[in-house]
XYZ file of C-alpha atoms in Angstrom:
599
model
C 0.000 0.000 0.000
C 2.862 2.280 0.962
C 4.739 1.670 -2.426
C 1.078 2.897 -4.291
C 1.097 5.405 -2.413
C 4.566 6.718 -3.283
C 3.859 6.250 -6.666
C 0.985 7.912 -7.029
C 3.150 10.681 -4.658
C 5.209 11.267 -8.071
C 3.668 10.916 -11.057
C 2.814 13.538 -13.379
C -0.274 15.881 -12.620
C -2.046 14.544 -15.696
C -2.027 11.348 -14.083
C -3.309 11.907 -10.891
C -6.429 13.833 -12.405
C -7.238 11.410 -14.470
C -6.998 8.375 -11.994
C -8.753 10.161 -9.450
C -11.620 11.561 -11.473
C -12.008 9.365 -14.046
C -13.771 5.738 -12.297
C -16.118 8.490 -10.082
C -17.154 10.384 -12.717
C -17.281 9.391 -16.275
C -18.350 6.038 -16.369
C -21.217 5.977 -13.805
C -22.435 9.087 -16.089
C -22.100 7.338 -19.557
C -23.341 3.917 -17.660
C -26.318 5.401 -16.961
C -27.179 8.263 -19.066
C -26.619 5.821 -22.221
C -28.416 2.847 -21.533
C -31.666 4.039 -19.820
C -32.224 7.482 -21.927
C -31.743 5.671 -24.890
C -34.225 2.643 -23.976
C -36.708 4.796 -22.489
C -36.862 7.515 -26.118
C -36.935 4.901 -28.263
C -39.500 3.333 -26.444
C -41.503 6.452 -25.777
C -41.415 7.469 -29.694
C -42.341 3.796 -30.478
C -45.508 4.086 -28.703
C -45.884 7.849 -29.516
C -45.640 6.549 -33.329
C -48.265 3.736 -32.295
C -50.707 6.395 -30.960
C -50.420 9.442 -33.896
C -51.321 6.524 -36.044
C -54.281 5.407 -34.342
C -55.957 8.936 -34.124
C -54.701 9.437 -37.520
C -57.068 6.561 -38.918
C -60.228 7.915 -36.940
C -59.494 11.283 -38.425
C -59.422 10.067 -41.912
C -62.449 8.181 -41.328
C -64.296 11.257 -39.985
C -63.397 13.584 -42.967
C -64.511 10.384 -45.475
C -67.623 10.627 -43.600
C -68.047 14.460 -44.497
C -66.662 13.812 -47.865
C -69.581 11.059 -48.335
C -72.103 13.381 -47.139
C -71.396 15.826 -49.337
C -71.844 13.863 -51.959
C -75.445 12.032 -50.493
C -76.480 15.613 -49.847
C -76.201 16.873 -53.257
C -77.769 13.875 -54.994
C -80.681 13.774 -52.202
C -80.990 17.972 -53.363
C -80.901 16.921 -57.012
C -83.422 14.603 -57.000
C -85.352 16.465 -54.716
C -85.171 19.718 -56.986
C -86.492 17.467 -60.022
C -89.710 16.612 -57.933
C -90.003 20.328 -57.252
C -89.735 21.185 -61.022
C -92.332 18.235 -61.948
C -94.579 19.151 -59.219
C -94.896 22.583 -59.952
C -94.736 22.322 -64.001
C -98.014 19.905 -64.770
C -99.588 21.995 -67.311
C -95.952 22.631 -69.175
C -95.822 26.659 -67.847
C -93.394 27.268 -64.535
C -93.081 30.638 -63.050
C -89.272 30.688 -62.383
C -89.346 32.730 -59.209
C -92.716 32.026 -57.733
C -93.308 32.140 -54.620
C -93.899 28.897 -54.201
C -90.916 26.987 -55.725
C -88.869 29.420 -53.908
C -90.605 28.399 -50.377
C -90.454 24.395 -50.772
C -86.457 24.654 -52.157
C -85.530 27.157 -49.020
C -87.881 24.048 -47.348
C -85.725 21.512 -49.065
C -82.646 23.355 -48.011
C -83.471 23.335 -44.226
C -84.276 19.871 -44.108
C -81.067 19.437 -45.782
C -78.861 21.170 -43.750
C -80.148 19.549 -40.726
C -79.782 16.217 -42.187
C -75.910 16.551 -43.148
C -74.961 18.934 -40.174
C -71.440 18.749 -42.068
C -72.974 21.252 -44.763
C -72.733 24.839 -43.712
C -74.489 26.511 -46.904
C -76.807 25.588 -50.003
C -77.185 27.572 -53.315
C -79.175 26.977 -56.171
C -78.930 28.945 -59.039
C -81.234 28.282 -61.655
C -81.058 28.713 -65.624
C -82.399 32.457 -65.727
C -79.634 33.668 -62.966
C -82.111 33.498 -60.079
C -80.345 32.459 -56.453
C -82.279 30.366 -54.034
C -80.131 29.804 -50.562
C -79.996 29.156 -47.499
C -78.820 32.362 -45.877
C -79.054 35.389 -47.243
C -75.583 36.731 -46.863
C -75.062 33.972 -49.736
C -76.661 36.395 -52.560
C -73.610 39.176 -51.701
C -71.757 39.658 -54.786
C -73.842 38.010 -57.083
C -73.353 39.354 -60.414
C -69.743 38.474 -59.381
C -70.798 34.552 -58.557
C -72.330 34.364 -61.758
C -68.588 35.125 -63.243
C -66.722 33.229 -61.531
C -65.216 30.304 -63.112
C -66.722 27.963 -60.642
C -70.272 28.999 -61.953
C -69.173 28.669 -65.537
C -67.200 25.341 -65.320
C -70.752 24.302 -63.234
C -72.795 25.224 -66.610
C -70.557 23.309 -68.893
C -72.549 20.957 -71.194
C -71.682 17.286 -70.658
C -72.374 14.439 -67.844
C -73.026 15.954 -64.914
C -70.255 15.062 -62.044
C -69.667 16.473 -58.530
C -67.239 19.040 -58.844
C -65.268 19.085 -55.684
C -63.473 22.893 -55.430
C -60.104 23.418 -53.143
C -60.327 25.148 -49.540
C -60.119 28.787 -50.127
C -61.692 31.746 -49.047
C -63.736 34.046 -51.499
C -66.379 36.867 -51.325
C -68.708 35.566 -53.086
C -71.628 32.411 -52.452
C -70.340 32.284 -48.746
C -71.434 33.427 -45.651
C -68.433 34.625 -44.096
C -66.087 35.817 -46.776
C -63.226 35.400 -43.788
C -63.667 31.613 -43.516
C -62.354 28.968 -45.962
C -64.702 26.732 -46.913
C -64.583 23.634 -49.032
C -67.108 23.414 -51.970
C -68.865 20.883 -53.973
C -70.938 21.676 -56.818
C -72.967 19.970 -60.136
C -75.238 20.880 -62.491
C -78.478 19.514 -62.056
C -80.539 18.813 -65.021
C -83.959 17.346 -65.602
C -84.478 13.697 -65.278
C -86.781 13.170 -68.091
C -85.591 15.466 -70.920
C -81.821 16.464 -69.944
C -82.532 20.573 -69.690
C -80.366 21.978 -67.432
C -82.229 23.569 -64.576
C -79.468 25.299 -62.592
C -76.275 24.591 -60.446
C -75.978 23.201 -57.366
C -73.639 24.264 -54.416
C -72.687 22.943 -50.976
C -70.141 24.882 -48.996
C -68.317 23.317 -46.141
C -66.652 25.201 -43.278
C -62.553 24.185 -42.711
C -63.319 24.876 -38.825
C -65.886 21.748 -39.391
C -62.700 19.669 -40.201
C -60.508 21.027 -38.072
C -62.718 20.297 -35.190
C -62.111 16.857 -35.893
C -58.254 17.366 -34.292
C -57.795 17.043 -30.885
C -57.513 19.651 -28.562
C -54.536 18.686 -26.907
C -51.828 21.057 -25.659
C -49.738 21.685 -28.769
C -46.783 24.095 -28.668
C -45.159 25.814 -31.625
C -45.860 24.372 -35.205
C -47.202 21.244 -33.240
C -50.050 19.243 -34.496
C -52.054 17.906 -37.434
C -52.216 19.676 -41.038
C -54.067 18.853 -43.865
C -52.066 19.336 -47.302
C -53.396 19.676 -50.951
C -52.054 17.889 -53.775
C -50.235 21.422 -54.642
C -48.399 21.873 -51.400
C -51.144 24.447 -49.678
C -52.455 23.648 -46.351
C -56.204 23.351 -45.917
C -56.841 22.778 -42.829
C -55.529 23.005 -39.342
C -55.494 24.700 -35.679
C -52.409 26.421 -35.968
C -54.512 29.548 -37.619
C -51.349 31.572 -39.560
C -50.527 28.358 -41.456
C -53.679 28.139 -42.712
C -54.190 28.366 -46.704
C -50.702 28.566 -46.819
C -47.793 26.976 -48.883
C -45.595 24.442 -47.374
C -42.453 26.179 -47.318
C -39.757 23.154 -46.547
C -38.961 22.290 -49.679
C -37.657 18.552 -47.643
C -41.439 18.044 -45.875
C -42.863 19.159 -49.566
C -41.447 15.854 -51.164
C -41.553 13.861 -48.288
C -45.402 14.253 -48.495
C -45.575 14.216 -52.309
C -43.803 10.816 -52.630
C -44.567 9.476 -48.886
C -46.901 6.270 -48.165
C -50.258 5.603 -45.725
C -48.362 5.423 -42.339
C -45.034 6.664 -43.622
C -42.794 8.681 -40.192
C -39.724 10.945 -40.750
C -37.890 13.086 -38.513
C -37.609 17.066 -40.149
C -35.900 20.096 -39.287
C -38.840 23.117 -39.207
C -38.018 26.256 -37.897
C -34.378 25.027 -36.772
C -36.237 22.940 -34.366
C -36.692 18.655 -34.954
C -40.152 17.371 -35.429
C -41.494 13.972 -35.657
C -44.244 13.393 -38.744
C -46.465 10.719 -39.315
C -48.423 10.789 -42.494
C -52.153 9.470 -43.692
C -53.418 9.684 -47.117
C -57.225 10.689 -48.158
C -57.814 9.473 -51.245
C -61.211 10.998 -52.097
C -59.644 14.731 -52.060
C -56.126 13.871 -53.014
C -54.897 15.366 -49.602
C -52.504 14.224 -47.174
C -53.063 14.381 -43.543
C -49.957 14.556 -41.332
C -48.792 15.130 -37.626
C -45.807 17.235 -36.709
C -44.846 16.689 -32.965
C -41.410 17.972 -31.184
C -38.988 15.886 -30.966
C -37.759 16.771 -27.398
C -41.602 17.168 -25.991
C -41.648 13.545 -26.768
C -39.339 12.394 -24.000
C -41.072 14.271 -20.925
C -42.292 11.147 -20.093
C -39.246 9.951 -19.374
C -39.152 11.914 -15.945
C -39.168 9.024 -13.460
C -35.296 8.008 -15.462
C -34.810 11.837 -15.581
C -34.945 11.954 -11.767
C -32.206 9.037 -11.432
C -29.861 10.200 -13.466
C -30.306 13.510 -11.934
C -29.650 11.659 -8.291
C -26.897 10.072 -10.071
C -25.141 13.059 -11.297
C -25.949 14.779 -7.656
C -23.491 11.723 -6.049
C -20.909 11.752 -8.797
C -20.573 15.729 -8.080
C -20.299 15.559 -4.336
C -18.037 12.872 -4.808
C -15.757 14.716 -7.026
C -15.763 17.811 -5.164
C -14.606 16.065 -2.039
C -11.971 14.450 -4.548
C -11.092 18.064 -5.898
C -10.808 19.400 -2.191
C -8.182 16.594 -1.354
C -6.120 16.963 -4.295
C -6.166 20.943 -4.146
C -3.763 21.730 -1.849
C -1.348 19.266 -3.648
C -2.030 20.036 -7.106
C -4.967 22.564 -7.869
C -4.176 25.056 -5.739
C -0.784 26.059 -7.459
C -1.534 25.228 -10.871
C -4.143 28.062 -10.000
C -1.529 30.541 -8.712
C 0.719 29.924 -12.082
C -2.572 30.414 -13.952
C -3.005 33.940 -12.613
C 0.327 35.130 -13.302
C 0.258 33.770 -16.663
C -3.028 36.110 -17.260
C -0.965 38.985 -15.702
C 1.333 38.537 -18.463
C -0.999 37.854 -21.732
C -2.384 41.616 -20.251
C 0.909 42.920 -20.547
C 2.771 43.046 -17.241
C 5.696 41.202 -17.466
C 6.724 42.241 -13.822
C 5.327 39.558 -11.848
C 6.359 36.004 -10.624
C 5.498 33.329 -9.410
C 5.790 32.549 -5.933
C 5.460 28.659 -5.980
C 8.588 27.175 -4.108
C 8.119 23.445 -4.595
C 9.913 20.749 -5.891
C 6.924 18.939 -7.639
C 6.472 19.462 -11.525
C 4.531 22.980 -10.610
C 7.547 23.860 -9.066
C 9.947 23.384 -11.740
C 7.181 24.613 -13.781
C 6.889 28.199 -11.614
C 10.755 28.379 -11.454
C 11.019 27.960 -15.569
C 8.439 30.653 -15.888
C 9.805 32.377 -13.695
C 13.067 32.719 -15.777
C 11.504 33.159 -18.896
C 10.112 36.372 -17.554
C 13.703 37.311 -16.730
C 15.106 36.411 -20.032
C 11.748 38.728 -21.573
C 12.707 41.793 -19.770
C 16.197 41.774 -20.644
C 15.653 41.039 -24.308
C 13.093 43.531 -24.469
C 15.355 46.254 -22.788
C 17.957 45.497 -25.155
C 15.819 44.994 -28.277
C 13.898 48.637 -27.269
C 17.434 50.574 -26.653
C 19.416 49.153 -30.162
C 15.996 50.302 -31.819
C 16.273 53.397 -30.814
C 20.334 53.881 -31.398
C 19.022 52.749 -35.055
C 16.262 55.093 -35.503
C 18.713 58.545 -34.325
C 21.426 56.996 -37.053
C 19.327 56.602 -39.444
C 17.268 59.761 -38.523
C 20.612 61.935 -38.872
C 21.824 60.356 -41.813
C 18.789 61.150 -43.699
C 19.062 64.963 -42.206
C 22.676 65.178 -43.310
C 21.484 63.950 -46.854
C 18.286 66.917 -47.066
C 19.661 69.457 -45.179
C 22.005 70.768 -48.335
C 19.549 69.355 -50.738
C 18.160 73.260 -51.754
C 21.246 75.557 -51.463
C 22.920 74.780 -54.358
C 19.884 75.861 -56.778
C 19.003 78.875 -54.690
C 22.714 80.024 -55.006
C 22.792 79.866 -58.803
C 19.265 81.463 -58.627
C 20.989 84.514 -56.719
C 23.993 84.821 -58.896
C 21.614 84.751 -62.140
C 19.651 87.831 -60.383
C 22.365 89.870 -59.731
C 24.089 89.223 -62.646
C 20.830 90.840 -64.776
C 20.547 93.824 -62.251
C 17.851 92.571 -60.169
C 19.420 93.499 -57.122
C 16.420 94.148 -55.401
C 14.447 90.437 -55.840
C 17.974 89.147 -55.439
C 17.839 91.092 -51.994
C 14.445 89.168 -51.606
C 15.750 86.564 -52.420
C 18.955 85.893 -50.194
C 16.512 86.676 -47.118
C 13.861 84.113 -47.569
C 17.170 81.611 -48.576
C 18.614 83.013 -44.868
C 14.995 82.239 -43.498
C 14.723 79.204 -44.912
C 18.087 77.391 -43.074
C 17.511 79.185 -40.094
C 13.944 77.548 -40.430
C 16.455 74.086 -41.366
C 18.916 74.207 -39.171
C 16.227 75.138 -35.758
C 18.995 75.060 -33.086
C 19.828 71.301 -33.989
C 16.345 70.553 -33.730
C 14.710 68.168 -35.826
C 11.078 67.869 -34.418
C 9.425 71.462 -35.364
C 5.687 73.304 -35.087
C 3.767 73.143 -38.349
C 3.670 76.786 -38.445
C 7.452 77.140 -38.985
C 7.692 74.237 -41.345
C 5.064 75.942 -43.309
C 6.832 79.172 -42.972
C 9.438 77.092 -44.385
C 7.926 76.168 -47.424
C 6.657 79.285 -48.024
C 10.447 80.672 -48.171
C 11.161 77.642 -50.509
C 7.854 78.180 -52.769
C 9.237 82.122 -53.082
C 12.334 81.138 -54.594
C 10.889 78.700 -56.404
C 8.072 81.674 -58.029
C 10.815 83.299 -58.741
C 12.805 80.960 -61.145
C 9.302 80.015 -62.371
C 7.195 82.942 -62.212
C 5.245 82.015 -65.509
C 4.155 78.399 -64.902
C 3.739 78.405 -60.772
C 0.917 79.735 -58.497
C 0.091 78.267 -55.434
C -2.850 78.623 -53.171
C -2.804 77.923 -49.115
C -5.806 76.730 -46.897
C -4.394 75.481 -43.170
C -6.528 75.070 -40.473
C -4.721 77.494 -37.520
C -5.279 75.071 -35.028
C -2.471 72.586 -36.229
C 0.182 74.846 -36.364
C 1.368 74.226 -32.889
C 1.659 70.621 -33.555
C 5.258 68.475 -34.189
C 6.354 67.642 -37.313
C 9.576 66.522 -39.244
C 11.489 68.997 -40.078
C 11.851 69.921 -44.227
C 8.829 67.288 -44.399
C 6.709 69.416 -46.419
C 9.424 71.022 -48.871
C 10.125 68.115 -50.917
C 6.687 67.206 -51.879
C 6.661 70.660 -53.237
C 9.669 70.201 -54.416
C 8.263 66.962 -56.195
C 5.093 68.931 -57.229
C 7.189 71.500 -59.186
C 9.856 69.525 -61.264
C 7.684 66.115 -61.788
C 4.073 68.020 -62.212
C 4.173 71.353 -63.342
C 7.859 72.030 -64.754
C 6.952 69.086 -67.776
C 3.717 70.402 -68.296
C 4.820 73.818 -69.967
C 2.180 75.504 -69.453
C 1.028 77.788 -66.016
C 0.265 75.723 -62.968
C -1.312 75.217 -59.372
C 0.045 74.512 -56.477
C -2.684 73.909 -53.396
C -1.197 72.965 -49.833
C -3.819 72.493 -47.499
C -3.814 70.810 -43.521
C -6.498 70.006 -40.966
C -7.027 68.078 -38.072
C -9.104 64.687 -38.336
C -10.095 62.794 -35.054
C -6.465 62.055 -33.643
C -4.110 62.413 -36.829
C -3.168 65.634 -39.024
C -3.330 65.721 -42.512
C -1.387 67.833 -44.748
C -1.967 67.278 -48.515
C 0.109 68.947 -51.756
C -1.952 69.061 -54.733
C -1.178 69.988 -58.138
C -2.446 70.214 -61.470
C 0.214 68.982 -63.781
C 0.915 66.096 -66.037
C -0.280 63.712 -63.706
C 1.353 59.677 -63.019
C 0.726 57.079 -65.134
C -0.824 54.263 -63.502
C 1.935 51.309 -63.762
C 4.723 54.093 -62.961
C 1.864 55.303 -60.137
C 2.056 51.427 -58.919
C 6.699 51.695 -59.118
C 6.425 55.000 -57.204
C 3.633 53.288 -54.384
C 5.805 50.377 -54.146
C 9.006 51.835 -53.661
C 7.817 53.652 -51.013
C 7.721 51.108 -48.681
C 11.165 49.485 -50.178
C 13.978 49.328 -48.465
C 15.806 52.691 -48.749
C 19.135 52.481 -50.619
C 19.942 56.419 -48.524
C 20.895 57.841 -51.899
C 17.714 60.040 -52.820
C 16.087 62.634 -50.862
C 12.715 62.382 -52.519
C 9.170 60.926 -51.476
C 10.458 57.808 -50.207
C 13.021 59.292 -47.694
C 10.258 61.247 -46.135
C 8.171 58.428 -45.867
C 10.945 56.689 -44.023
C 11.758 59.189 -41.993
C 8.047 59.982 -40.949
C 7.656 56.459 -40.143
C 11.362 56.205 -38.144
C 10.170 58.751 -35.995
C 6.111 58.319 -35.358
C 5.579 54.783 -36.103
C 4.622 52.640 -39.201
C 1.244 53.604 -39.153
C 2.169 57.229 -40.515
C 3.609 58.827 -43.565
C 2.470 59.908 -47.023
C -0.004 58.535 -49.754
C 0.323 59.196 -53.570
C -2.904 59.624 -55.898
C -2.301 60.616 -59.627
C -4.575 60.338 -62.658
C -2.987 61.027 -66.007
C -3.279 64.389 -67.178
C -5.325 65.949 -64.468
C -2.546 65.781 -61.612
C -1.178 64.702 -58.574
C -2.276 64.721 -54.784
C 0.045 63.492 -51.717
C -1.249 63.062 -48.439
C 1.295 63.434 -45.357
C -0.626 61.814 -41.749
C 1.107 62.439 -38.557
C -0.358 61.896 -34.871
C -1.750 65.253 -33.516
C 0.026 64.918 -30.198
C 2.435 67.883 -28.514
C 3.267 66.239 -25.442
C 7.121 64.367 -25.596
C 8.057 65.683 -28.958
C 9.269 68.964 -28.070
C 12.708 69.373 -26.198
C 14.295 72.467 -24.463
């Protein structure tokens, strides 16, 4: 016993979870859920199957017994309308709508009615367009009866059949235009010499069939439908179904090609139903049953309740398992766990205290070195990053900064050379303005306002060696000027706007610098109106953007680099062009103040 118990003592965590949980739990659980759930529904929907199909027969019975008295009822009215006719015509001359023939058919129609209880409604509508019914409400709409095509198939010359007409509701020849009702009609004609006297119609109400169903408690889409031929319900309790189209395309077939007695299991309405099927000849319909699937098992309760009492056991017993093995096992996974949580959030400052020598403990002290090994990589990783970023930062500044005073020179010495001392004059100060804009004290994070100034100095020099093809046009928002930005950031998009936009163009120009504020980034955009970027040299000039920088060009792409170096890759500039309409570059920076300006 003492040699288990070391054992157990030192094996693996895995393995004392699963040796300790696994006979208490799982398999009284799967012994019993398994075995009796599974006897007990198959048993239940056995015997559920058993009874749908028993009801199901004395249903169909009941609506053959309406169907048959329909039919009696009409051929009892047709005879009995031909003894009316012979009665009343001895001497050869019949007053259509006397008083009499209309009293002994309304007589006819009572006796009728209360014969076949089944039969809501009688019409009679003789040769010469006269109505004789049972209710009155039955004349509304007549000159629209007498167009229908029920009245004119009903007139047809031929052998005279019973015409049985689909459930539907209409507003004409019923008493209730609201109510579906199913009809039967013929023409009747005279036994002796064949004249047509008139049609006959019998209206029954759907509520008289679905009364039939029982009234148990049904939830949902439970309980029984009647289906046409066509797909359309015709009858059933579940009112907003009614005269409806079956929309499951699956129940659809499975009651077009189904047999007498036929079950399947559906999904309806994402839920699964149980449907048992019976056939009624006579009216080529199709009675069926849909019942819930899980509503089926309720009476299962009494093996509900033991595997509930079950369950209740195996929990107790495993928490008083998971109590014991807590303060050797749970307990400091747990700890571990919470540190590890502290450190998916971000804080890679904490440690584990766990000082054992069991696997947790090695575990803990592992982790615990990992954290150490984190920290100093990430300390060393952040600090070479940032040695990188102010080489590369002043490398690029060393390669802008004398970018513009060579052209600006020879711009001065061509002035003064034709006697235009005084723009030369202009001249040398906004050159003088410019570097002392550049050079900023060794500063190279400035305020929008003097890198504007900036370009402004650089755009006037610029006018002035170009004074017939450039005009520009300003629109800043005031409130960004006190914002950081790169210094000579703006200048070389200019720069780009004048030599690869306008200068090829030969023609007079527009330059439009604009800058705003939107939500928590500033936009600055140069815009120009000049020959414009074809769209696979567009698709060069996007890509090499984002290229490695070889540091020997002091265009777009080093101050996309450098914007990037210093606010993060998630800033920089955007090119647009279209061919002969111009170009557009948009420069985003953060608009944040506080860290990026230094005494």
């Amino acid at each position: 016993m003492k040699n288990l118990l070391f054992k157990y003592k030192n094996m693996v965590i895995r393995q004392k979870i699963i040796i300790v949980f696994l006979p208490i739990v799982v398999l009284p659980l799967l012994v019993v859920v398994f075995t009796s759930n599974s006897i007990f529904s198959v048993s239940n929907i056995q015997k559920t199957k058993v009874n749908i199909s028993g009801e199901s027969s004395i249903i169909v019975t009941r609506i053959q017994s309406i169907y048959n008295n329909g039919e009696t009822s009409a051929r009892v009215l047709i005879k009995n309308i031909n003894n009316i006719y012979h009665e009343l015509n001895t001497d050869g001359t019949l007053l259509f709508n006397s008083v009499k023939l209309r009293n002994q058919l309304l007589n006819e129609f009572d006796f009728n009615l209360r014969a076949f209880k089944d039969i809501e409604s009688i019409i009679f509508i003789d040769a010469h367009d006269n109505f004789f019914v049972s209710d009155n409400r039955l004349e509304n709409n007549a000159k629209l009866a007498l167009q229908s095509d029920m009245v004119k198939l009903l007139r047809q010359d031929g052998i005279p059949n019973n015409e049985w007409f689909p459930m539907q509701t209409r507003n004409y020849l019923v008493i209730d235009e609201k109510s579906p009702v199913l009809t039967i009609g013929k023409r009747v004609v005279d036994i002796d010499t064949g004249q047509t006297l008139g049609c006959l119609i019998l209206n029954i109400k759907e509520s008289t069939i679905s009364s039939i169903f029982p009234d148990a408690s049904l939830k949902g889409e439970e309980g029984y439908y009647i289906a046409s031929g066509e797909g359309l319900i015709v009858s059933t309790k579940v009112g907003h179904n009614l005269l409806q189209p079956i929309q499951n395309a699956a129940l659809r077939n499975w009651l077009n090609s189904g047999t007498d007695g036929a079950s399947v299991n559906l999904k309806l309405n994402r839920e699964s139903y149980l449907l048992m099927q019976k056939r009624i000849p006579e009216l080529d319909w199709v009675l069926y049953k849909q019942m819930l699937v899980h509503n089926l098992n309720k009476e299962t309760y009494t093996n509900s309740i033991t595997i509930f009492i079950v369950g209740v056991l195996c929990i107790l017993i495993a928490l008083i398992g998971s109590f014991l093995l807590s303060r050797h096992i749970a307990k400091p996974i747990i700890l571990l766990t919470k540190v590890a949580k502290h450190i998916r959030e971000g804080n890679l400052h904490v440690t584990s205290s766990i000082d054992t020598m069991d696997e947790v403990g090695i575990l803990a002290k592992t982790f615990n070195d990992m954290i150490g090994t984190i920290n100093d990589l990430l300390h060393k990783v952040t600090a070479e990053q940032k040695k990188k970023r102010e080489y590369e930062f002043a490398l690029m500044q060393a390669q802008i900064k004398p970018h513009f005073f060579y052209n600006a020179l020879d711009l001065i010495f061509v002035l003064c050379e034709r006697g235009k001392t005084e723009l030369a004059a202009d001249t040398t100060k906004a050159l003088a303005d410019f570097y002392r804009v550049s050079l900023s004290q060794g500063k190279e994070i400035i305020p929008i306002g003097e890198e504007l100034k900036n370009a402004e100095d650089y755009l006037f020099i610029q006018k002035t060696r170009y004074s017939d093809i450039l005009e520009c046009r300003w629109d800043i928002d005031e409130d960004i000027k006190q914002f950081p930005i790169m210094k000579l950031a703006i200048q070389p998009l200019i720069e780009n706007a004048i030599y690869h936009g306008l200068k090829p163009k030969l023609s007079p120009g527009l330059i439009r610098i604009t800058g705003f504020m939107d939500n928590e980034h500033i936009i600055l955009k140069v815009m120009d109106n000049g020959i414009g970027i074809a769209a696979h040299k567009l698709q060069q000039i996007k890509e090499n953007l984002n290229a490695l920088s070889t540091m020997k060009s002091f265009g777009l792409r080093s101050v996309n680099e450098r914007l990037k170096l210093y606010f993060g890759e998630n800033y920089g500039i955007q090119i647009e062009s279209s061919l002969g309409t111009g170009t557009e570059i948009t420069l985003t920076i953060p608009s944040k103040k506080e860290g990026w300006f230094h005494d």
